[in-house]
mmCIF file of C-alpha atoms in Angstrom:
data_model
loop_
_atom_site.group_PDB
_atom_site.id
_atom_site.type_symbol
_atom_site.label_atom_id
_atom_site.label_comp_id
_atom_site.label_asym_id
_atom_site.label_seq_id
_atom_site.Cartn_x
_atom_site.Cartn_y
_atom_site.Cartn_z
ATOM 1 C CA UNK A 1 61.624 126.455 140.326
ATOM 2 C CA UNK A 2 65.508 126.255 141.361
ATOM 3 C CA UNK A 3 66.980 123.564 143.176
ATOM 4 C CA UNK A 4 70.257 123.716 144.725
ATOM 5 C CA UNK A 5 71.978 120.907 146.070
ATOM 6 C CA UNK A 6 74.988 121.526 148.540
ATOM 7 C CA UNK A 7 78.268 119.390 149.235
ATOM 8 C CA UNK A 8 79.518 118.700 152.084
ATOM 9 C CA UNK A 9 77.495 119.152 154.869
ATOM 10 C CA UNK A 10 80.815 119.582 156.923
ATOM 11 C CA UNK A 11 84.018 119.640 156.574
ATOM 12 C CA UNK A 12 87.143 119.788 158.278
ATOM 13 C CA UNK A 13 90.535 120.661 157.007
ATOM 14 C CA UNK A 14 93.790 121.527 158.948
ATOM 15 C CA UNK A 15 94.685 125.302 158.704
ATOM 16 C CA UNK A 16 97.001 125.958 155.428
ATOM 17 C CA UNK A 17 94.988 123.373 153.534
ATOM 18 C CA UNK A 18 92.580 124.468 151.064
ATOM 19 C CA UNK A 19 89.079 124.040 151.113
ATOM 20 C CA UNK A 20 85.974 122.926 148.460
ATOM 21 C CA UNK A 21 82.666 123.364 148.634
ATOM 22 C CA UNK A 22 80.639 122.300 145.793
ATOM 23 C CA UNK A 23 76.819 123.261 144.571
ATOM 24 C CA UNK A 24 74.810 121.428 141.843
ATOM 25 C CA UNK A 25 71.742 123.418 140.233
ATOM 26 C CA UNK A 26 68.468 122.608 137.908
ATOM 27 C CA UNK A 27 67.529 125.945 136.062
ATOM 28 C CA UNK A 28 69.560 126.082 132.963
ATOM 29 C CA UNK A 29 68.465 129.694 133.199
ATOM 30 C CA UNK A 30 70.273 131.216 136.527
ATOM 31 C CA UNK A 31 73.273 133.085 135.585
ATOM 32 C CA UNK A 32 74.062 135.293 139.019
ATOM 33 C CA UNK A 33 75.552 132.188 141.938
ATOM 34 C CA UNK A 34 76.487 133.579 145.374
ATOM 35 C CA UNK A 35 77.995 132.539 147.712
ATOM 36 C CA UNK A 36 77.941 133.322 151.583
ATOM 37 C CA UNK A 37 79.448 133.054 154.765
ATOM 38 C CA UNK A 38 77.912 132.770 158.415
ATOM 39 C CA UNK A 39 79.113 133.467 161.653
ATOM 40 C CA UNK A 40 77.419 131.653 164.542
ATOM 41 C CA UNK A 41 74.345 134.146 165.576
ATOM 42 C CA UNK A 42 74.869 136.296 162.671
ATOM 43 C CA UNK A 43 73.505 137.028 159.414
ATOM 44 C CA UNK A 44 75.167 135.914 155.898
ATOM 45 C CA UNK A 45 77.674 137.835 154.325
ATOM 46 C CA UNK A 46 78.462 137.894 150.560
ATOM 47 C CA UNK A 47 82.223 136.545 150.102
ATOM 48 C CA UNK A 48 81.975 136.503 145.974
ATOM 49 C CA UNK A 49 79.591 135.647 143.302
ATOM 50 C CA UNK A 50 80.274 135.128 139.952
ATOM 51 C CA UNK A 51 77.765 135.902 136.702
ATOM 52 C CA UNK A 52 77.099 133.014 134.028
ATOM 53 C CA UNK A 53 79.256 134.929 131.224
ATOM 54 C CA UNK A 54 82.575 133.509 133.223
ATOM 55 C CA UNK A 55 83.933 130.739 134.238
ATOM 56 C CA UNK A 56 86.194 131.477 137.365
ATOM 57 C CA UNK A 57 86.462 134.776 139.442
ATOM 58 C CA UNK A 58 88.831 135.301 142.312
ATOM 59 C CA UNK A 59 89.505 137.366 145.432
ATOM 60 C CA UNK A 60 92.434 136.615 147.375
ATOM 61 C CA UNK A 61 92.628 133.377 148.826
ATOM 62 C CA UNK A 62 88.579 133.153 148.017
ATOM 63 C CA UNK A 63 87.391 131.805 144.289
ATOM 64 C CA UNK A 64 84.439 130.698 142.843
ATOM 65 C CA UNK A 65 84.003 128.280 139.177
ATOM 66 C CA UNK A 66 81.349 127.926 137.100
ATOM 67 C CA UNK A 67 80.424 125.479 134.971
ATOM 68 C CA UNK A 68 77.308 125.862 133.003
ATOM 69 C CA UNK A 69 77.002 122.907 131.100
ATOM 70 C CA UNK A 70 77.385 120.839 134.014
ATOM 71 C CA UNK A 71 75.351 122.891 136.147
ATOM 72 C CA UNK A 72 77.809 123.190 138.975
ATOM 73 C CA UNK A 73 79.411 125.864 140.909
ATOM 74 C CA UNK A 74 82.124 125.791 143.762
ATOM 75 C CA UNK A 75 83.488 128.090 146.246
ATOM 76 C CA UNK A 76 87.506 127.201 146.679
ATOM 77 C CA UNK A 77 89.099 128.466 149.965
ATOM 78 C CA UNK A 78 93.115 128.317 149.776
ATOM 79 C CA UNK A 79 95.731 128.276 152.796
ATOM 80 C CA UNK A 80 92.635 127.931 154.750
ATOM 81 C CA UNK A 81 92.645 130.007 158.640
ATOM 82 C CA UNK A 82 90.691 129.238 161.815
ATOM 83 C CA UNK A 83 88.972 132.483 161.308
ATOM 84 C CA UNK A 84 87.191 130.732 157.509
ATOM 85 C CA UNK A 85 85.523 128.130 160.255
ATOM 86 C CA UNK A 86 81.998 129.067 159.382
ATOM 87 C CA UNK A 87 78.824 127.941 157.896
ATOM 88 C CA UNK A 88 78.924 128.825 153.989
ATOM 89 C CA UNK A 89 75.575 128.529 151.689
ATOM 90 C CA UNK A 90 75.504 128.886 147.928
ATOM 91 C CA UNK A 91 72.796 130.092 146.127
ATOM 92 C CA UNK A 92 71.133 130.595 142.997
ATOM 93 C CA UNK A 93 68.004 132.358 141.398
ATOM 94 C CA UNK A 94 64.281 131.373 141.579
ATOM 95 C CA UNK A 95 63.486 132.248 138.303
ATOM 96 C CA UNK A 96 60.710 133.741 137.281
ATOM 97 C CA UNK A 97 60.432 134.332 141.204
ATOM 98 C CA UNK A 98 60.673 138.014 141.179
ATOM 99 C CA UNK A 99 64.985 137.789 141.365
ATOM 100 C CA UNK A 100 64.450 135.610 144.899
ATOM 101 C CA UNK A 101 67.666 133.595 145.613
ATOM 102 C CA UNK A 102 67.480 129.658 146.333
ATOM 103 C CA UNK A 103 70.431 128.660 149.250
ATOM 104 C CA UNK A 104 71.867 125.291 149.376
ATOM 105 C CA UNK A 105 71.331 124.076 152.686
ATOM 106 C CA UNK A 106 75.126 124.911 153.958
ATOM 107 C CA UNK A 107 78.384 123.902 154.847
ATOM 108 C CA UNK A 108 79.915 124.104 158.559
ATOM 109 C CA UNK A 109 83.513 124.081 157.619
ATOM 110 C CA UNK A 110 85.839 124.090 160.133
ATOM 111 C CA UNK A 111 89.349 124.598 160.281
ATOM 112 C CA UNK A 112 91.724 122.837 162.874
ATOM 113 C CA UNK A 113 94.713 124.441 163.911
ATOM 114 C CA UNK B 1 79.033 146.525 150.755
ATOM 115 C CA UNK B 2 75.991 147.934 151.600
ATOM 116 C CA UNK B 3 74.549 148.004 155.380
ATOM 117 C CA UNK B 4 71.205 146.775 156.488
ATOM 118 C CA UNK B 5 70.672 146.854 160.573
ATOM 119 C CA UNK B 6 68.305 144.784 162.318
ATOM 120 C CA UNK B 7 66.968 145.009 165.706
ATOM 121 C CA UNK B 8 66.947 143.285 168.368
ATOM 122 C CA UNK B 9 69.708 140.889 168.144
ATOM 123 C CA UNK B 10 67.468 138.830 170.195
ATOM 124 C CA UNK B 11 64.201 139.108 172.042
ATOM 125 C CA UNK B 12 63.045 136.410 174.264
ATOM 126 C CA UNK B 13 58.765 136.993 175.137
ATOM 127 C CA UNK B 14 56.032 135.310 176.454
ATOM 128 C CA UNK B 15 53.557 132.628 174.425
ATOM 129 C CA UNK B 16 50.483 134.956 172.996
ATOM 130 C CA UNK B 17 52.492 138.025 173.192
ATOM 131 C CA UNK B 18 53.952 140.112 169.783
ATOM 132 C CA UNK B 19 57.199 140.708 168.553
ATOM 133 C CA UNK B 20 58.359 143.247 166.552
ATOM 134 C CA UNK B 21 62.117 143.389 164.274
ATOM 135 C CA UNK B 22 62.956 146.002 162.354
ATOM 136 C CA UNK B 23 64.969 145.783 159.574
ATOM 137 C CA UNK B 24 66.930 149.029 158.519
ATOM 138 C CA UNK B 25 69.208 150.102 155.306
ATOM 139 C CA UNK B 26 71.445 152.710 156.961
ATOM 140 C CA UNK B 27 73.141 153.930 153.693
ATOM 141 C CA UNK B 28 70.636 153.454 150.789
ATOM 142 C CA UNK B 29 67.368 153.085 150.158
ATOM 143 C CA UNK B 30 65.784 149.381 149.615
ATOM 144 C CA UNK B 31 62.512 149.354 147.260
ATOM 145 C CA UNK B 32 62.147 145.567 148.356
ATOM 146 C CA UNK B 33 63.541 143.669 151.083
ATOM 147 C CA UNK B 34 63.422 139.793 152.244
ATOM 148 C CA UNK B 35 62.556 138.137 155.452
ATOM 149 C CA UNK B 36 63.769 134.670 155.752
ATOM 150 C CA UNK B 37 63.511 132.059 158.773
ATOM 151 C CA UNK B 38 66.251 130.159 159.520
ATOM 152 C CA UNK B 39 66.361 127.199 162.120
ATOM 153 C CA UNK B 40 69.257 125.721 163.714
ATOM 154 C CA UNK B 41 71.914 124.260 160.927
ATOM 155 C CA UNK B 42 69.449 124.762 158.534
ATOM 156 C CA UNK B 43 69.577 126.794 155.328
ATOM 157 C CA UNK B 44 67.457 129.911 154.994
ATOM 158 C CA UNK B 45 63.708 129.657 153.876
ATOM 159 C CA UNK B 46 62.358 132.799 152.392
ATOM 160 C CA UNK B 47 59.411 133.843 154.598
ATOM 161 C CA UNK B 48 58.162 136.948 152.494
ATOM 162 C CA UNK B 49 58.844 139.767 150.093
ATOM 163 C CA UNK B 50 58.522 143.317 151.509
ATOM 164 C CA UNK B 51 57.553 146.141 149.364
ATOM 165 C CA UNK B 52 57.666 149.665 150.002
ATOM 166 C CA UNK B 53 54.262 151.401 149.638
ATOM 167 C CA UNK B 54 52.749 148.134 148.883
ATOM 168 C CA UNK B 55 51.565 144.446 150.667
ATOM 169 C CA UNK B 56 54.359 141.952 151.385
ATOM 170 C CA UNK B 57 54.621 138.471 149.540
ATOM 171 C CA UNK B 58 54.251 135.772 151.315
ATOM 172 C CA UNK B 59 55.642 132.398 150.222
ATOM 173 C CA UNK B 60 53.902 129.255 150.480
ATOM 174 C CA UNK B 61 52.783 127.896 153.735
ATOM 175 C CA UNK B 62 53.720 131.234 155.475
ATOM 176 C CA UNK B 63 50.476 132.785 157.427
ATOM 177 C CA UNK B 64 50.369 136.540 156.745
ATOM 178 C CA UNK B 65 48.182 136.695 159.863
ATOM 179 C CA UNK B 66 51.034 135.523 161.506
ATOM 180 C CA UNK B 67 54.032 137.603 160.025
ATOM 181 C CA UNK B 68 53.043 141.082 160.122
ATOM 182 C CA UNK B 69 54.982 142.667 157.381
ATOM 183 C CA UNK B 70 55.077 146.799 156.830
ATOM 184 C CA UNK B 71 57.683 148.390 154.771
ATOM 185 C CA UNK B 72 56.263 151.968 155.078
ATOM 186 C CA UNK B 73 59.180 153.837 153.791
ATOM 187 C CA UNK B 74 62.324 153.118 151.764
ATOM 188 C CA UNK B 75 64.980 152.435 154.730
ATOM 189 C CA UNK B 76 62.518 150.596 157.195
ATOM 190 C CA UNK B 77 60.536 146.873 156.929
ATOM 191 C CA UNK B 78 59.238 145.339 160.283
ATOM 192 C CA UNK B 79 58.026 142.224 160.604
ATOM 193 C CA UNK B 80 55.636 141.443 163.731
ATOM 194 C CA UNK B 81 55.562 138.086 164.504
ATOM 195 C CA UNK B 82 51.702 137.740 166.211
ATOM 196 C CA UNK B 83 50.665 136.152 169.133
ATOM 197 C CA UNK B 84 54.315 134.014 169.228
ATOM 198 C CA UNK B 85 54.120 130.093 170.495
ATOM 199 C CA UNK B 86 57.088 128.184 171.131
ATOM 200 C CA UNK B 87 56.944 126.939 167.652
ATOM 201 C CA UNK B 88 57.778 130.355 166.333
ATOM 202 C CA UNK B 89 60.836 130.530 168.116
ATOM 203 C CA UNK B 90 63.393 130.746 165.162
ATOM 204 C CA UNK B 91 66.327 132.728 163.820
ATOM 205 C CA UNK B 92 65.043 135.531 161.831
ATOM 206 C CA UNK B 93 67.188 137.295 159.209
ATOM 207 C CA UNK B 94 66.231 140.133 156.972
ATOM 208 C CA UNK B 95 67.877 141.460 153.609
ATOM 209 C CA UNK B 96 67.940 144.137 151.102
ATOM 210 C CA UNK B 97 68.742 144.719 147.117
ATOM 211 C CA UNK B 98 70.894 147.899 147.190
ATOM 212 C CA UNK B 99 71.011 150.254 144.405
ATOM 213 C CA UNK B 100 72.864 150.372 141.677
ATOM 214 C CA UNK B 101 73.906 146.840 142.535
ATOM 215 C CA UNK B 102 72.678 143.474 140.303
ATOM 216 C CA UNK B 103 69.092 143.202 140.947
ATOM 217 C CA UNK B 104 70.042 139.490 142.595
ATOM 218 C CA UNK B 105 73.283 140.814 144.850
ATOM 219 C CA UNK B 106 71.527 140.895 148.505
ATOM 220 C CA UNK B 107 72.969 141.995 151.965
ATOM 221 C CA UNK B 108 71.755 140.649 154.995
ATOM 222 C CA UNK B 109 71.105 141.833 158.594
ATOM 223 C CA UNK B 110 72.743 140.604 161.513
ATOM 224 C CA UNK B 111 69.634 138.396 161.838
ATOM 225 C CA UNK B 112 67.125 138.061 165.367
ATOM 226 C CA UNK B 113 66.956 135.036 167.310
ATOM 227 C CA UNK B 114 63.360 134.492 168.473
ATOM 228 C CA UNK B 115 62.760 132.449 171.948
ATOM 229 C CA UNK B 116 59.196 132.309 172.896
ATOM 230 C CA UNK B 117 59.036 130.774 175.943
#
């Protein structure tokens, strides 16, 4: 099955600074990586994903890389706002687990004015 | 993105008594949805599989006695957490595979925190 391995557990950046998350996984086979974000007492919200057949996709200050031979994916945050201060969780497929998604086991960033 | 509603935002009960969340897609119609568990700064764990017109699958170490799942039409899956101990008291968080969508994109409720007391 998938494993996904999440870095850092926290972080803290001042607001304007940019912001990287990073997520390692084991199935040579996943090509579909999330990413979400979660408001305390809320559910997760998809911010971007990004499909194995590229490397980098972007939305606004929000982008996500890909590197398949490395088996590494990471969610970059630019001129970063108080309002980003949440917990974010990657995530992968469990493959041949009926398209199930593995999460990485989150980052509480948190952005200091 | 697509919406999925769950209710109640939170529900706090007695130990031995049942709960009951409903999980809702309000603008499309979800073949299969996901219950996860989720405890405090923790990642989500995948409790179950619902599927409509069908029985749920449950993952590993998860007591279908316990977690009641029905998904008896295409908008609604409930899970029924039975005769709830402390133990049980979690954040729950349902999701759905909308249409026309990859099959792995997934949107999530606004999740129900458990307190069993």
């Amino acid at each position: 099955g998938e494993n996904v391995e999440q870095h850092p557990s926290t972080l803290s950046v001042q607001e304007g600074d940019s912001a990287v998350i990073k997520c390692t996984y084991s199935d040579s086979a996943s090509n579909y990586f999330p990413w979400y974000k979660q408001e305390l007492g809320k559910g997760p919200q998809l911010i971007i994903d990004i499909r194995s057949n590229v490397g980098e996709k972007k939305d606004q200050r929000i982008a996500v890389t890909l590197n398949k031979t490395a088996k590494h994916f990471s969610l970059h945050i630019t001129e970063t706002q108080p309002e980003d201060s949440a917990v974010y969780f990657c995530a992968a497929p469990l493959t041949g687990g009926g398209n199930k998604l593995t999460f990485g086991t989150g980052t509480q960033l948190k952005v200091e004015l | 993105g697509a919406v999925v509603s769950q209710h109640p935002s939170r529900v706090i009960c007695k130990s031995g008594t049942s709960v009951k969340i409903e999980c809702r897609s309000l603008d499309f119609q979800a073949t299969t949805m996901f219950w996860y568990r989720q405890f405090p700064k923790k990642s989500l764990m995948l409790m179950a599989t619902s599927n409509e017109g069908s029985k749920a699958t449950y993952e590993q170490g998860v007591e279908k006695d316990k977690f009641l799942i029905n998904h008896a039409s295409l908008t609604l899956s409930t899970l029924t957490v039975t005769s709830a101990h402390p133990e049980d008291s979690s954040f729950y968080i349902c999701s759905a595979r909308a249409p026309g969508q990859s099959h792995e994109k997934l949107f999530f409720g606004s999740g129900t925190q458990l307190s069993v007391l």
